[in-house]
Short mmCIF file of N, CA and C in Angstrom, two decimals:
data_model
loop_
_atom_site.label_atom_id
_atom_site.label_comp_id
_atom_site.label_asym_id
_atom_site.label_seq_id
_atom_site.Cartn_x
_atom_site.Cartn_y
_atom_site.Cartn_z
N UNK A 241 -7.22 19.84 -6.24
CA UNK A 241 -6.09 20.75 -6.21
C UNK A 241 -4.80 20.06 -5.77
N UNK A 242 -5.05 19.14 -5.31
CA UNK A 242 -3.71 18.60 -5.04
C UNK A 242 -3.06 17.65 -5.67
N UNK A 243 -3.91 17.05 -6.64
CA UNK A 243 -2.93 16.73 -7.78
C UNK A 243 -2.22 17.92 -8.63
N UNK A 244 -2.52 19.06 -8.41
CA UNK A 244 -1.97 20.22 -9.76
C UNK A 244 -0.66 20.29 -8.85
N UNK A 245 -0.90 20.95 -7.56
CA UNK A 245 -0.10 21.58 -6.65
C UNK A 245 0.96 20.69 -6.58
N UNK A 246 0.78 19.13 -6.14
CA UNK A 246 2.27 18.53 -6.89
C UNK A 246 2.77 18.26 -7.81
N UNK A 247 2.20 18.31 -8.72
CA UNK A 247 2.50 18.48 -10.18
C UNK A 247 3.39 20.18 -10.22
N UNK A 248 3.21 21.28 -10.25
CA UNK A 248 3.36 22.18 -9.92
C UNK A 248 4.86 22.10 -9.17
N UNK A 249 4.94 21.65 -7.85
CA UNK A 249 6.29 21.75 -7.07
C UNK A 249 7.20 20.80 -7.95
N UNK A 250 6.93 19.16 -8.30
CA UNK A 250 7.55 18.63 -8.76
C UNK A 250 8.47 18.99 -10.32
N UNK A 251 7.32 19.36 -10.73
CA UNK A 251 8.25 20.26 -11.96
C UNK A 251 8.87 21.55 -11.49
N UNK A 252 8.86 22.16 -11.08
CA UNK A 252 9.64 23.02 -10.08
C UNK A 252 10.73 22.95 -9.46
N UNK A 253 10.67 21.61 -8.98
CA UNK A 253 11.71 21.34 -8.26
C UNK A 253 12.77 20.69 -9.27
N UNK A 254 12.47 19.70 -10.64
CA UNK A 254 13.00 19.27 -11.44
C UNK A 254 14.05 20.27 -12.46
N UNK A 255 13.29 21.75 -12.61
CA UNK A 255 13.79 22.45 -13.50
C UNK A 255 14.92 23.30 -12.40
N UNK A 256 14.93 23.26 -11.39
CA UNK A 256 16.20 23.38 -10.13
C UNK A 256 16.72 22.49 -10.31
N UNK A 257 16.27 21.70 -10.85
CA UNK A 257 17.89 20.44 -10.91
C UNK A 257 17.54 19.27 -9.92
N UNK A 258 17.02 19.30 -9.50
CA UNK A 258 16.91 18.46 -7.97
C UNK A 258 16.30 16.66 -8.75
N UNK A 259 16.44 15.89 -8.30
CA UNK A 259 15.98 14.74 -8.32
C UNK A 259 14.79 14.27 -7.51
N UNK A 260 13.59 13.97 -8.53
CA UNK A 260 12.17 14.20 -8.25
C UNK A 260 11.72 13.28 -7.97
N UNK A 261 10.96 12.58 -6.89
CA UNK A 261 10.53 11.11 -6.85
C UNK A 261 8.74 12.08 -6.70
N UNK A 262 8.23 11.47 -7.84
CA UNK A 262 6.90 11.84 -8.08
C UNK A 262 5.73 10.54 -8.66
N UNK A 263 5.34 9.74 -7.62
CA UNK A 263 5.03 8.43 -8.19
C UNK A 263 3.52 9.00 -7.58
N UNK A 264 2.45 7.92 -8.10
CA UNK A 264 1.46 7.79 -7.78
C UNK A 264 0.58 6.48 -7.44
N UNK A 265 -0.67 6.46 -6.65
CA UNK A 265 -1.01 5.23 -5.95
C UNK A 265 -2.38 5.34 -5.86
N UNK A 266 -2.44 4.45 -5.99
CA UNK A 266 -4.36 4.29 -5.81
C UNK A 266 -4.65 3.31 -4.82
N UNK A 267 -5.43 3.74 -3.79
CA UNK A 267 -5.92 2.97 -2.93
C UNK A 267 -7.40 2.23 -3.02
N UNK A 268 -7.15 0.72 -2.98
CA UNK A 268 -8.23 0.22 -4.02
C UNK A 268 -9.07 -0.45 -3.33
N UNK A 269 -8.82 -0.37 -1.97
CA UNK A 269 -10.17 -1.27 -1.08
C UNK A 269 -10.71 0.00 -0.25
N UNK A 270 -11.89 -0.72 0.13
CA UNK A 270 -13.09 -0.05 0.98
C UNK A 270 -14.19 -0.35 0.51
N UNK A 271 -15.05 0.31 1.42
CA UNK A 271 -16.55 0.32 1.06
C UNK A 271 -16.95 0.58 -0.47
N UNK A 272 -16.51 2.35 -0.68
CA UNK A 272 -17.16 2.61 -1.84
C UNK A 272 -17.04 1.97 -3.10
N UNK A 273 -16.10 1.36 -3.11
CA UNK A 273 -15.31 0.44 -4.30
C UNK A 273 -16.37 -0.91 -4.66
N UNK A 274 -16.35 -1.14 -3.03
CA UNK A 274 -17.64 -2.74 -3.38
C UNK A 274 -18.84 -2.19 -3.87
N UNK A 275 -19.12 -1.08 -3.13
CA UNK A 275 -20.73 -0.67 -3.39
C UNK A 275 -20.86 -0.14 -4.78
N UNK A 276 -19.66 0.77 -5.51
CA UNK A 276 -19.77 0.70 -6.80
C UNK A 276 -20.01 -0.56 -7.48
N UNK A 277 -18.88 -1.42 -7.19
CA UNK A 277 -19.16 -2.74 -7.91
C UNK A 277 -20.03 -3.45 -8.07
N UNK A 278 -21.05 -3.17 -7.34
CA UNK A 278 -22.61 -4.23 -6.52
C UNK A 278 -23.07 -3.37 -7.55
N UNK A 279 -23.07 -2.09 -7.45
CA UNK A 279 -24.16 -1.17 -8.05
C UNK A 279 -24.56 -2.15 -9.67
N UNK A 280 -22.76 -2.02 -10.60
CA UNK A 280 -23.15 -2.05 -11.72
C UNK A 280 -22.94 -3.89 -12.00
N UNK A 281 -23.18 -4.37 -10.85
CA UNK A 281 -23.02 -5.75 -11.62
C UNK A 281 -21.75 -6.21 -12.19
N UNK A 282 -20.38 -5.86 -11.37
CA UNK A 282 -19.22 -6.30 -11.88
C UNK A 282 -18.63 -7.03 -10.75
N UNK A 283 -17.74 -7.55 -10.96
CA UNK A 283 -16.65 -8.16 -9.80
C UNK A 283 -16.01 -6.73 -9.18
N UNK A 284 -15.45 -6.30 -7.82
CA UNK A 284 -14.73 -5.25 -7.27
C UNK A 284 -13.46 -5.58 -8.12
N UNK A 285 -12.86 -6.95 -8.14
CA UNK A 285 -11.67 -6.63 -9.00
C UNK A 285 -11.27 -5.51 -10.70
N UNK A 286 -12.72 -6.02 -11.28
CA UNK A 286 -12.65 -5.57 -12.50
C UNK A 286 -12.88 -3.87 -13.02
N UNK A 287 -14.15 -3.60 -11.65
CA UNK A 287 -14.30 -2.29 -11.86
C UNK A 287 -13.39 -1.57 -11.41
N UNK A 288 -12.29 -2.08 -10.08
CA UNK A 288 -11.59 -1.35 -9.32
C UNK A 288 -9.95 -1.42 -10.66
N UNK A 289 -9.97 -2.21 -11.55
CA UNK A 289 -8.88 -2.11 -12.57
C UNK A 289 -9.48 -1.00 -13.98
N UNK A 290 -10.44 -0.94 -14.05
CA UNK A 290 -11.28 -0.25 -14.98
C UNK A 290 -11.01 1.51 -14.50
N UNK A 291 -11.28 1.81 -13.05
CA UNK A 291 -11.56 2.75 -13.06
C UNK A 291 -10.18 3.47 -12.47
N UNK A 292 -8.98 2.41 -11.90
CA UNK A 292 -7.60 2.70 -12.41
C UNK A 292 -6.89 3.28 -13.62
N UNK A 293 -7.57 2.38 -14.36
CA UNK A 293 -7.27 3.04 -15.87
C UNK A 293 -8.00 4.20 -16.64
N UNK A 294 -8.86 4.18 -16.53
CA UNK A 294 -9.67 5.63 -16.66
C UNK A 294 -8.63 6.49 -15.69
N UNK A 295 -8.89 6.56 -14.50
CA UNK A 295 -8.25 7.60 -14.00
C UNK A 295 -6.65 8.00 -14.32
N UNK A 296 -5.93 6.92 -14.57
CA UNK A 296 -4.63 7.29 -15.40
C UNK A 296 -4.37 7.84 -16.54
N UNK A 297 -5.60 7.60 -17.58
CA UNK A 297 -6.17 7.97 -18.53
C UNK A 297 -6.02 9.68 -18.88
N UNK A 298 -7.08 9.80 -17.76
CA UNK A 298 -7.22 11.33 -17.43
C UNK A 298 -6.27 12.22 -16.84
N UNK A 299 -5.37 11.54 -15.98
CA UNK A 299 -4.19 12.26 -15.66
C UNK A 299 -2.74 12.65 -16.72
N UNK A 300 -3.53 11.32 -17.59
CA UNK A 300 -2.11 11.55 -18.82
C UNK A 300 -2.73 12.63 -19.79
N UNK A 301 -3.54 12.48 -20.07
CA UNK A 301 -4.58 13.31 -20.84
C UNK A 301 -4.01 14.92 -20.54
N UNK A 302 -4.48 14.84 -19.14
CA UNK A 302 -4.30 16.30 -18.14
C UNK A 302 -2.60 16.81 -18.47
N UNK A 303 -1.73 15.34 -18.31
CA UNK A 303 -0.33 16.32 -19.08
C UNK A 303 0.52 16.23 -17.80
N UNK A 304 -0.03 15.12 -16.41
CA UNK A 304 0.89 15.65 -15.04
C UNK A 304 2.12 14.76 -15.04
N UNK A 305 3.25 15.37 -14.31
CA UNK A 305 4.52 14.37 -14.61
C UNK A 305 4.57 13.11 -13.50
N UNK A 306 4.03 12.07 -13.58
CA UNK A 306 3.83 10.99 -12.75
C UNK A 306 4.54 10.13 -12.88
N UNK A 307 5.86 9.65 -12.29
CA UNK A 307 6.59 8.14 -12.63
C UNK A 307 5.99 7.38 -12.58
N UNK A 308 5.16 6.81 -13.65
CA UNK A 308 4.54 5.36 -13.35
C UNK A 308 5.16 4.35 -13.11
N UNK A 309 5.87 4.29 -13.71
CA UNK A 309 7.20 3.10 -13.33
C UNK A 309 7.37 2.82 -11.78
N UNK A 310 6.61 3.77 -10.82
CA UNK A 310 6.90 3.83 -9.65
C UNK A 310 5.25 3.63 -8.95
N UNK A 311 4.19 3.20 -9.80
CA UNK A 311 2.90 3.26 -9.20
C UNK A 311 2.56 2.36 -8.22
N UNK A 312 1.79 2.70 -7.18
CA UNK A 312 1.40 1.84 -6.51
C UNK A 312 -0.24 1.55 -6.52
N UNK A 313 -0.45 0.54 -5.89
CA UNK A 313 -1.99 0.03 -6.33
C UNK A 313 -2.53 -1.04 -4.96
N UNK A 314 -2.92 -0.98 -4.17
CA UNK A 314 -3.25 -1.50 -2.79
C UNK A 314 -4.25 -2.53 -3.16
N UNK A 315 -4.42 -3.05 -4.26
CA UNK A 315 -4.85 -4.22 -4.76
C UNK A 315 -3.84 -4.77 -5.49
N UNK A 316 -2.86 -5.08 -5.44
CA UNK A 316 -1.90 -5.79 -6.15
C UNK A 316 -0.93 -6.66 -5.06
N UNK A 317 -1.08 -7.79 -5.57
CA UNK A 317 -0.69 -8.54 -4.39
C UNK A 317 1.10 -8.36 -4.17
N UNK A 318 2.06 -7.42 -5.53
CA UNK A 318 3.16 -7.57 -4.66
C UNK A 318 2.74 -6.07 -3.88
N UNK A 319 2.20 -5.23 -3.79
CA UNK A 319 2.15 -4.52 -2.59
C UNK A 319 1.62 -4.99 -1.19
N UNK A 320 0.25 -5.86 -1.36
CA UNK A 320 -0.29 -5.89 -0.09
C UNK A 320 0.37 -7.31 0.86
N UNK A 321 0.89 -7.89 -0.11
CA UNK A 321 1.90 -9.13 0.80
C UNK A 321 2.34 -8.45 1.41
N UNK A 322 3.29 -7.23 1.13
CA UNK A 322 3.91 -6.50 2.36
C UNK A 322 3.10 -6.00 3.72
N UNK A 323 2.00 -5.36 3.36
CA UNK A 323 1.15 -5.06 4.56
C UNK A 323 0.41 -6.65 5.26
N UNK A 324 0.15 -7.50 4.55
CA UNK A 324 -0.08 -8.41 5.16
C UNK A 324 1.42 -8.87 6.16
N UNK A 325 2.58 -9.08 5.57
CA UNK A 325 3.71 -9.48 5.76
C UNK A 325 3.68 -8.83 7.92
N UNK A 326 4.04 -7.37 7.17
CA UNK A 326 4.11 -6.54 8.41
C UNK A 326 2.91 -6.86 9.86
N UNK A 327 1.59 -7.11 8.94
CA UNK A 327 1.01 -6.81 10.08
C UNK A 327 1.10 -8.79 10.69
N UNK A 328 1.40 -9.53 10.26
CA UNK A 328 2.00 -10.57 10.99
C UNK A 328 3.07 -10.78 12.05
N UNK A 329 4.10 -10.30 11.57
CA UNK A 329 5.29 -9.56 12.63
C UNK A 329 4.89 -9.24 13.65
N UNK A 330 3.93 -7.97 13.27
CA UNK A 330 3.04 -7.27 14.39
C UNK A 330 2.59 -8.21 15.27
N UNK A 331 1.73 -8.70 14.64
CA UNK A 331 0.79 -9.74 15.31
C UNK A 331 1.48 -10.91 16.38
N UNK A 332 2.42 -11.39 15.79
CA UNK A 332 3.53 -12.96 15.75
C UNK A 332 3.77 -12.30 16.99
N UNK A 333 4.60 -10.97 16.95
CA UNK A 333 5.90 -10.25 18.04
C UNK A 333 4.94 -9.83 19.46
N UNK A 334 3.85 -10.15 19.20
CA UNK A 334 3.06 -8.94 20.01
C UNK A 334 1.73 -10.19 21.07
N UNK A 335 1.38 -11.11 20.18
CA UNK A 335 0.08 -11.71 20.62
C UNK A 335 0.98 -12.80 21.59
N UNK A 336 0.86 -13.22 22.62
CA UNK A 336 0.65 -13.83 23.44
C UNK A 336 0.29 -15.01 24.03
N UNK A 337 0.40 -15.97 23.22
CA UNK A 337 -0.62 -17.63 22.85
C UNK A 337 -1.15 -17.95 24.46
N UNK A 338 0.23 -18.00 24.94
CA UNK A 338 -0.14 -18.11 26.73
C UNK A 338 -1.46 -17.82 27.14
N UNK A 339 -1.02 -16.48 27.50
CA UNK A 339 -2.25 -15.72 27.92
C UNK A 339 -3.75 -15.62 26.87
N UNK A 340 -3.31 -15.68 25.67
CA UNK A 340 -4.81 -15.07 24.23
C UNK A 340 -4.83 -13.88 24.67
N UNK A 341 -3.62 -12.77 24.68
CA UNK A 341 -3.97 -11.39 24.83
C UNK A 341 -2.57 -10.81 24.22
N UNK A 342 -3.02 -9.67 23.85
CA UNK A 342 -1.72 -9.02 23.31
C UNK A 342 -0.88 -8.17 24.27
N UNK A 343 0.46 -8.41 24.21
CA UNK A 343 1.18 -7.65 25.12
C UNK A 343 1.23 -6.33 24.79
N UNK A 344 1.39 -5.63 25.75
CA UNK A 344 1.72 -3.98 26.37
C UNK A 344 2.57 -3.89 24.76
N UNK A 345 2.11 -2.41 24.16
CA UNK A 345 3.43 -2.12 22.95
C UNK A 345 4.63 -2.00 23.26
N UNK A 346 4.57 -1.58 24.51
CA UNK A 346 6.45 -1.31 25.55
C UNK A 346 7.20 -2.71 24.76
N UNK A 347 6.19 -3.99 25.66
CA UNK A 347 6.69 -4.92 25.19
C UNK A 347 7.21 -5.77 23.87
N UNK A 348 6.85 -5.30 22.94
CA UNK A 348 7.02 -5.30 21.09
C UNK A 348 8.14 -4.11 20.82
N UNK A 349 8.26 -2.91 21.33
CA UNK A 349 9.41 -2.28 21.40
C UNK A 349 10.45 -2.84 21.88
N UNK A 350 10.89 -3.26 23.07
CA UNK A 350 11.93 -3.77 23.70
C UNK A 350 12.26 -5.02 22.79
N UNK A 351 11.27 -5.78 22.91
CA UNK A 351 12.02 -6.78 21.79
C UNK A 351 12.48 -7.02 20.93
N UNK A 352 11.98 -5.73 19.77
CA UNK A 352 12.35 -5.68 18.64
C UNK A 352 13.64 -4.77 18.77
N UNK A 353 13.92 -3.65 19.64
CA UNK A 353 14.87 -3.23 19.94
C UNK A 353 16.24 -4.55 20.09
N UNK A 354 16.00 -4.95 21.03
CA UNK A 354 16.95 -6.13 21.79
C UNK A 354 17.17 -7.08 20.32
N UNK A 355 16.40 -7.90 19.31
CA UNK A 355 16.43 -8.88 18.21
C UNK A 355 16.87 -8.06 16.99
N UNK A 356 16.19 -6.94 16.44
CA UNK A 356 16.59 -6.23 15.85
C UNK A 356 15.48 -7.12 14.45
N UNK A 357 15.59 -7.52 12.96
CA UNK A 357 14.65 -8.20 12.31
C UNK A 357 15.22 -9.66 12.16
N UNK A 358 16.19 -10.26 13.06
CA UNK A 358 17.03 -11.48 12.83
C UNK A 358 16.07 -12.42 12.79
N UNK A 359 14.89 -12.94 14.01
CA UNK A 359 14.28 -13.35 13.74
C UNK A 359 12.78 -12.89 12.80
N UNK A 360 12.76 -11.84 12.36
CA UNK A 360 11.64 -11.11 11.52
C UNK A 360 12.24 -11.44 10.13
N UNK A 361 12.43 -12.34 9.07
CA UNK A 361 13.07 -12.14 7.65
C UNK A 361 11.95 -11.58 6.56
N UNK A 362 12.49 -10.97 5.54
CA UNK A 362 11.30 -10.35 4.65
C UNK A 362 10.86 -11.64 4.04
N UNK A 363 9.76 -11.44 3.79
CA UNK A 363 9.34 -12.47 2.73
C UNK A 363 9.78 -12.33 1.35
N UNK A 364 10.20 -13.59 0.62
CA UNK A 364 10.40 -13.63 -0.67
C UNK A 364 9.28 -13.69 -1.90
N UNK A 365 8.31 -14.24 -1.68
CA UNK A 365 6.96 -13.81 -2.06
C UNK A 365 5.63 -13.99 -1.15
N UNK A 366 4.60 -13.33 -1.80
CA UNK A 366 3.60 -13.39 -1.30
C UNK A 366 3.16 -14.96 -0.78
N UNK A 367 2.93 -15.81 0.47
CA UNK A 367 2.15 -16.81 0.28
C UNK A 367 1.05 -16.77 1.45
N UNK A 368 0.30 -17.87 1.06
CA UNK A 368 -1.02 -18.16 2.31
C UNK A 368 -0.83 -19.00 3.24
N UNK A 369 -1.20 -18.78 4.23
CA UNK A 369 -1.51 -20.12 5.58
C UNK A 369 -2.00 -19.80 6.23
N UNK A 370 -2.95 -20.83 6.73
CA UNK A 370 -4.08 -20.89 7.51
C UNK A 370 -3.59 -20.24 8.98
N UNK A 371 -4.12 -19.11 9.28
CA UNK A 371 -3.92 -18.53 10.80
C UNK A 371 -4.79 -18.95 11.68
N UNK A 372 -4.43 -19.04 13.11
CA UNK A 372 -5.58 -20.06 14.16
C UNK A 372 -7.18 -19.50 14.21
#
């Protein structure tokens, strides 16, 4: 039901005139994803792109107004560089080498308050390196 129900407001809200950001996302890791994949003897990459497309399939089929142009996919490396990206920051701003313990969150607030992202820059693409 809750794909109709935004489908439903979003066109709703479109034929008011309003400017609609109606994108969609598939979240492509976890358990059930591998254990499908084990099941039928595929790579997780292939079944988890397979059953992306089926399911888009069916939603276009179904007729719902989805910006794809705007999809997201939590197996695609320009999305998850970012969550990798972030949770480094996290990590970098927060862990402690001194001690091997992570500081108080107070302490990751204040700092990032006080620096602001000067020393945090976005990454320009995704890359790898060996963490300790």
């Amino acid at each position: 039901l809750g794909y109709i129900a935004s489908d439903i407001v979003a066109r709703y809200k479109r034929l008011k005139g309003f400017n609609v950001l109606h994108p969609m996302g598939f979240d492509a890791f976890g358990l059930p994803a591998e254990q499908y994949a084990l099941e039928h003897g595929i790579p997780p990459a292939v079944s988890t792109a397979q059953n992306i497309e089926n399911f888009k399939r069916q939603l276009n089929n179904i007729g719902f107004c989805y910006d794809w142009s705007r999809e997201v996919q939590t197996c695609d490396p320009k999305y998850y560089k970012w969550t990798q990206w972030i949770f480094l920051q996290i990590f970098d701003s927060w862990f402690n080498r001194q001690t091997n313990k992570a500081e108080r969150i107070e302490s990751l607030i204040s700092t990032l308050e006080k620096e602001g992202n000067i020393n945090h820059p976005f990454p320009d693409s995704a890359t790898k390196k060996k963490r300790h």
